[in-house]
Coordinates of C-alpha atoms and ligand atoms in Angstrom, one line a residue:
M122 CA -32.7 56.9 60.7
P123 CA -35.2 57.7 63.5
T124 CA -38.3 55.5 63.3
S125 CA -41.0 57.7 64.9
P126 CA -40.3 61.4 65.5
Q127 CA -42.8 63.8 64.1
S128 CA -42.2 65.1 60.7
P129 CA -42.9 68.8 61.0
H130 CA -43.4 71.0 58.0
L131 CA -40.7 73.5 57.3
P132 CA -42.6 76.8 56.6
F133 CA -40.9 79.2 54.3
G134 CA -42.9 82.1 55.7
D135 CA -42.0 83.9 59.1
N136 CA -43.7 82.0 62.1
I137 CA -43.0 84.0 65.1
H138 CA -45.6 82.0 67.1
T139 CA -43.6 78.8 67.0
P140 CA -42.7 77.5 70.6
W141 CA -38.9 78.0 70.1
Y142 CA -39.0 81.3 68.3
G143 CA -36.5 83.7 70.0
K144 CA -35.4 81.2 72.6
D145 CA -32.0 80.8 74.1
I146 CA -30.5 77.3 74.3
L147 CA -28.4 77.3 77.4
S148 CA -28.9 73.9 79.0
V149 CA -30.2 70.4 78.3
K150 CA -32.5 71.0 81.3
Q151 CA -34.7 73.0 78.9
F152 CA -35.8 69.9 77.0
D153 CA -38.4 67.1 77.5
R154 CA -38.9 64.0 75.5
K155 CA -41.5 65.7 73.2
D156 CA -39.1 68.6 72.4
L157 CA -36.4 65.8 71.4
D158 CA -38.8 64.1 69.2
Y159 CA -39.6 67.4 67.6
I160 CA -35.9 68.4 67.2
F161 CA -34.9 65.1 65.7
G162 CA -37.9 65.3 63.3
V163 CA -36.7 68.6 62.0
A164 CA -33.1 67.3 61.9
H165 CA -34.2 64.3 59.9
E166 CA -35.9 66.7 57.4
M167 CA -32.7 68.8 57.2
H168 CA -30.7 65.6 56.5
G169 CA -33.2 64.9 53.6
M170 CA -33.0 68.4 52.2
V171 CA -29.3 68.4 52.2
D172 CA -29.1 65.1 50.5
R173 CA -31.6 66.2 47.9
I174 CA -30.7 69.8 47.3
G175 CA -27.7 70.8 49.3
T176 CA -28.5 74.4 50.1
F177 CA -31.8 76.0 50.3
D178 CA -33.3 79.4 51.4
L179 CA -35.1 78.7 54.8
L180 CA -33.0 81.3 56.5
K181 CA -32.2 83.5 53.5
G182 CA -31.4 87.1 54.9
K183 CA -30.7 85.8 58.4
I184 CA -27.3 86.4 60.0
L185 CA -25.4 84.2 62.7
A186 CA -22.7 85.7 64.8
N187 CA -20.4 82.7 65.6
L188 CA -18.4 83.9 68.7
F189 CA -15.8 81.6 69.9
Y190 CA -13.5 82.5 72.9
E191 CA -12.1 79.0 72.9
P192 CA -10.7 76.8 70.0
S193 CA -13.2 74.7 68.0
T194 CA -13.2 72.8 64.8
R195 CA -16.6 70.9 64.7
T196 CA -18.9 73.2 66.7
S197 CA -17.8 76.3 65.0
S198 CA -17.7 74.9 61.4
S199 CA -20.8 73.0 61.7
F200 CA -22.9 76.0 62.9
H201 CA -21.3 77.9 60.1
A202 CA -22.2 75.3 57.5
A203 CA -25.6 74.8 59.0
M204 CA -26.3 78.6 58.5
E205 CA -24.9 78.5 54.9
R206 CA -26.9 75.3 54.0
L207 CA -30.0 77.2 55.2
G208 CA -29.2 80.1 52.8
G209 CA -28.1 82.6 55.7
S210 CA -24.8 84.2 56.4
V211 CA -22.2 84.2 59.2
I212 CA -20.1 86.6 61.1
P213 CA -17.3 84.4 62.2
I214 CA -15.4 85.5 65.2
N215 CA -13.1 82.5 65.9
N216 CA -10.2 84.4 67.3
V217 CA -11.2 87.0 69.8
K218 CA -7.8 88.4 70.0
F219 CA -8.6 90.2 66.7
S220 CA -11.9 91.5 68.1
S221 CA -12.4 94.3 70.6
V222 CA -12.3 91.6 73.4
S223 CA -8.5 92.1 73.4
K224 CA -9.2 95.7 74.3
G225 CA -10.9 94.6 77.4
E226 CA -14.6 94.5 76.2
S227 CA -16.9 92.6 78.4
L228 CA -18.8 89.6 77.3
A229 CA -22.1 91.5 77.7
D230 CA -21.1 94.5 75.7
T231 CA -19.6 92.1 72.9
V232 CA -22.9 90.2 72.5
R233 CA -24.9 93.5 72.7
S234 CA -22.8 94.8 69.8
L235 CA -23.0 91.5 67.7
E236 CA -26.9 91.4 68.1
C237 CA -27.0 94.8 66.3
Y238 CA -25.7 93.0 63.2
S239 CA -27.1 89.5 63.6
D240 CA -30.2 87.6 64.3
V241 CA -28.7 84.8 66.4
I242 CA -25.6 84.3 68.4
V243 CA -23.6 81.0 68.9
L244 CA -21.2 81.4 72.0
R245 CA -18.3 79.4 73.1
H246 CA -16.5 80.8 76.3
P247 CA -14.2 79.3 78.9
E248 CA -16.2 80.3 81.9
M249 CA -19.2 78.2 83.3
G250 CA -22.4 80.3 83.4
S251 CA -21.1 82.6 80.5
A252 CA -23.9 81.6 78.1
K253 CA -26.5 82.7 80.8
I254 CA -24.7 86.0 81.2
A255 CA -24.7 86.5 77.5
A256 CA -28.4 85.5 77.3
A257 CA -29.3 88.1 80.0
A258 CA -27.5 90.9 78.1
A259 CA -28.8 90.0 74.6
S260 CA -32.3 90.0 73.2
K261 CA -31.5 87.8 70.2
P262 CA -31.2 84.0 70.9
I263 CA -28.0 82.8 72.4
L264 CA -27.0 79.2 71.7
N265 CA -24.5 77.8 74.2
A266 CA -21.6 76.1 72.3
G267 CA -19.8 75.2 75.5
D268 CA -19.4 77.3 78.7
G269 CA -16.2 76.2 80.4
V270 CA -16.6 72.8 82.2
G271 CA -20.5 73.6 82.4
E272 CA -22.6 72.4 79.5
H273 CA -22.5 71.8 75.8
P274 CA -26.3 71.3 75.0
T275 CA -26.2 71.3 71.2
Q276 CA -23.4 68.6 71.5
A277 CA -25.7 66.5 73.7
L278 CA -28.6 66.9 71.3
L279 CA -26.5 65.7 68.4
D280 CA -25.0 62.9 70.5
L281 CA -28.5 61.7 71.3
F282 CA -29.6 62.2 67.6
T283 CA -26.6 59.9 66.8
I284 CA -27.9 57.1 69.1
F285 CA -31.5 57.5 67.7
S286 CA -30.1 57.4 64.2
E287 CA -27.7 54.5 64.7
L288 CA -29.7 52.4 67.0
G289 CA -33.3 53.6 66.6
E290 CA -35.5 55.5 69.0
G291 CA -37.4 52.5 70.1
E292 CA -34.2 51.2 71.6
I293 CA -33.0 54.1 73.6
D294 CA -35.1 52.8 76.6
G295 CA -33.2 50.0 78.0
L296 CA -29.7 50.9 76.8
T297 CA -26.7 50.9 78.8
V298 CA -24.5 54.0 78.2
T299 CA -20.8 53.9 79.5
M300 CA -18.9 57.2 79.6
L301 CA -15.2 56.9 79.6
G302 CA -12.3 59.4 80.3
D303 CA -12.3 62.9 81.6
L304 CA -15.7 63.0 83.2
K305 CA -14.7 65.9 85.5
Y306 CA -14.0 68.5 82.9
G307 CA -15.8 67.0 80.0
R308 CA -18.8 69.3 79.5
T309 CA -20.2 67.0 76.8
V310 CA -20.8 64.2 79.2
H311 CA -22.3 66.5 81.8
S312 CA -24.9 67.5 79.4
L313 CA -25.4 64.0 77.8
A314 CA -25.9 62.3 81.3
R315 CA -28.5 64.8 82.1
L316 CA -30.3 64.5 78.8
L317 CA -30.3 60.7 78.9
T318 CA -32.3 60.9 82.2
L319 CA -35.3 61.6 80.0
Y320 CA -35.1 57.8 79.0
D321 CA -34.9 54.6 80.9
V322 CA -31.2 54.0 80.6
K323 CA -28.3 52.7 82.8
L324 CA -25.3 54.9 83.0
N325 CA -21.8 53.6 83.8
Y326 CA -18.8 56.0 84.4
V327 CA -15.2 55.0 84.0
S328 CA -12.5 57.5 84.7
P329 CA -9.2 58.1 86.4
D330 CA -9.8 58.7 90.1
I331 CA -9.0 62.3 89.8
L332 CA -11.5 62.8 86.9
K333 CA -14.8 61.4 88.2
M334 CA -18.2 62.7 87.2
P335 CA -19.0 65.7 89.3
A336 CA -21.3 65.2 92.3
E337 CA -23.8 67.8 91.0
V338 CA -24.3 65.8 87.7
M339 CA -24.6 62.6 89.6
E340 CA -27.2 64.2 91.9
D341 CA -29.3 65.4 88.9
V342 CA -29.2 61.9 87.5
A343 CA -30.1 60.3 90.7
E344 CA -33.0 62.6 91.3
K345 CA -34.5 61.2 88.0
G346 CA -34.2 57.7 89.4
I347 CA -31.7 56.6 86.6
P348 CA -29.3 53.9 87.8
Q349 CA -25.7 54.9 87.6
A350 CA -22.4 53.3 88.8
E351 CA -18.7 54.2 88.8
Y352 CA -16.0 51.7 87.7
A353 CA -12.2 51.8 87.7
S354 CA -11.9 49.4 84.8
L355 CA -13.7 49.4 81.4
E356 CA -13.1 45.6 80.9
E357 CA -15.7 45.0 83.6
I358 CA -18.5 46.7 81.9
L359 CA -17.8 46.8 78.2
P360 CA -19.4 43.5 77.4
E361 CA -22.7 44.8 78.6
T362 CA -22.4 48.2 77.1
D363 CA -24.6 49.4 74.2
V364 CA -23.1 52.9 73.8
L365 CA -19.5 53.6 74.7
Y366 CA -19.0 57.4 74.9
V367 CA -15.2 58.1 75.0
T368 CA -13.8 61.6 75.9
R369 CA -10.5 63.1 75.7
I370 CA -8.5 64.0 78.9
Q371 CA -8.6 67.8 78.8
K372 CA -5.1 68.8 79.2
E373 CA -5.8 72.5 79.0
R374 CA -8.1 72.4 82.2
F375 CA -5.2 71.0 84.4
E376 CA -3.5 73.5 86.7
N377 CA -0.5 71.1 87.1
P378 CA 0.9 69.4 83.8
A379 CA 2.3 66.6 86.0
D380 CA -1.2 65.6 87.0
Y381 CA -2.2 65.5 83.3
K382 CA 0.7 63.2 82.5
K383 CA -0.2 60.8 85.3
V384 CA -3.6 60.1 83.7
A385 CA -3.2 60.9 80.1
D386 CA -3.1 57.4 78.5
E387 CA -4.9 55.5 81.4
F388 CA -7.7 54.3 79.0
I389 CA -7.1 53.4 75.5
I390 CA -9.6 51.8 73.0
D391 CA -7.9 49.5 70.5
P392 CA -9.0 46.5 68.4
E393 CA -8.2 44.1 71.2
M394 CA -10.4 46.0 73.6
M395 CA -13.1 46.1 71.0
Q396 CA -13.2 42.3 71.1
L397 CA -15.0 42.5 74.4
A398 CA -17.7 44.6 73.1
K399 CA -21.1 43.6 71.6
E400 CA -21.4 43.4 67.8
Q401 CA -24.1 46.1 67.9
M402 CA -22.3 48.5 70.2
I403 CA -21.5 52.0 68.9
I404 CA -18.5 54.0 70.0
M405 CA -19.0 57.7 70.1
H406 CA -16.6 60.6 70.8
P407 CA -17.4 64.3 70.7
L408 CA -13.7 64.8 69.3
P409 CA -11.0 65.9 69.1
R410 CA -9.3 62.7 70.1
V411 CA -5.7 62.5 71.3
N412 CA -4.7 58.9 72.0
E413 CA -7.9 57.4 73.7
I414 CA -9.0 55.6 70.5
T415 CA -6.4 54.2 68.2
T416 CA -6.9 54.9 64.5
D417 CA -7.1 51.2 63.6
V418 CA -10.5 51.3 65.3
D419 CA -11.8 53.8 62.8
S420 CA -12.6 51.1 60.2
D421 CA -14.7 49.1 62.7
P422 CA -18.3 49.6 61.7
R423 CA -19.2 50.2 65.4
A424 CA -16.9 53.4 65.3
A425 CA -19.7 56.0 64.9
Y426 CA -17.5 59.2 65.8
F427 CA -17.2 60.5 62.3
R428 CA -20.9 59.8 61.5
Q429 CA -21.8 61.6 64.8
M430 CA -20.1 64.8 63.4
E431 CA -22.4 64.8 60.4
Y432 CA -25.5 64.2 62.4
G433 CA -24.4 67.5 64.2
L434 CA -24.9 69.5 61.1
Y435 CA -28.5 68.4 60.8
V436 CA -29.3 69.0 64.5
R437 CA -27.7 72.5 64.4
M438 CA -29.6 73.4 61.2
A439 CA -32.8 72.3 63.0
L440 CA -32.0 74.5 66.0
L441 CA -31.1 77.6 64.0
A442 CA -34.4 77.2 62.1
M443 CA -36.3 76.7 65.3
V444 CA -35.0 79.8 67.1
L445 CA -35.6 81.9 64.1
G446 CA -39.2 80.7 63.8
K447 CA -38.7 78.7 60.6
A448 CA -39.5 75.3 62.0
Ligands
LIG652 N1 -17.1 68.4 70.0 C1 -16.7 69.7 70.0 O1 -17.2 70.5 70.8 O2 -15.6 69.8 69.1 P1 -14.9 71.1 68.9 O3 -14.2 71.6 70.1 O4 -13.9 70.9 67.8 O5 -16.0 72.2 68.5

């Protein structure tokens, strides 16, 4: 678990003067290292509370609108579980075809409607920039749960909390993080690469040629003076990697299915490949996976991707408590 984040109190009264009260969470660019220490401190406390008492009343009476225009298992259900663990309740809209969106209602009108019934809105939408549009329309906090190929900031926070928890905060500086797979369409790696620039890390990118990390992300990373390099083969840099972050090739974002087929199984992590990796390396994946990590890797203690999902629950509990003025 984290060794040094602050351990903030979790006040049970309203506290509208806390720094994150009423704030939107749209991009990882909003955070600095102090914020991360704070969030991870709260997430650590949430973990302890869930272990000790399961569900408690920190957000009793609060309502989350969980609005998903794209499929989701983890993000949707972990926000839902987070709100229920905190004693609040949820309006789940996981299939917009059964909402007034199917009648042509705009995103702005939809969030304006939902905020009449809720205190906070979690939004996943296929268009980049949609979370910002929703935040401009709404007066209640909007949490970006993925905006097209743009960002997935709460995923990046849970990814970093996973690294903190698995390897220890003191060890983030100096780590080599290798991102593998669909770096073009994978919004999780866009957010994580930017968030990692707050630390003294080295970033490696391994992808099919047509799915390279976008120039704008690489420019943001370069601006912060973080070393980064692109590779065509994983074998070359796996032995020096501390965190291997694997992503799925995002079939749904390809215009031409033949292009997807050409790159679908270009990189596969299996036990043989894992023999090249350090004993202390961790493998992460935002999930869902398709073929990029074989299931016989799951029993390797270095496979952190299922633990990563659980860390997400605690981070999302922390974020909900923060924007509702309870942490
Ligand atoms: N990691 C992630 O965003 O998973 P879901 O698409 O299942 O929410």
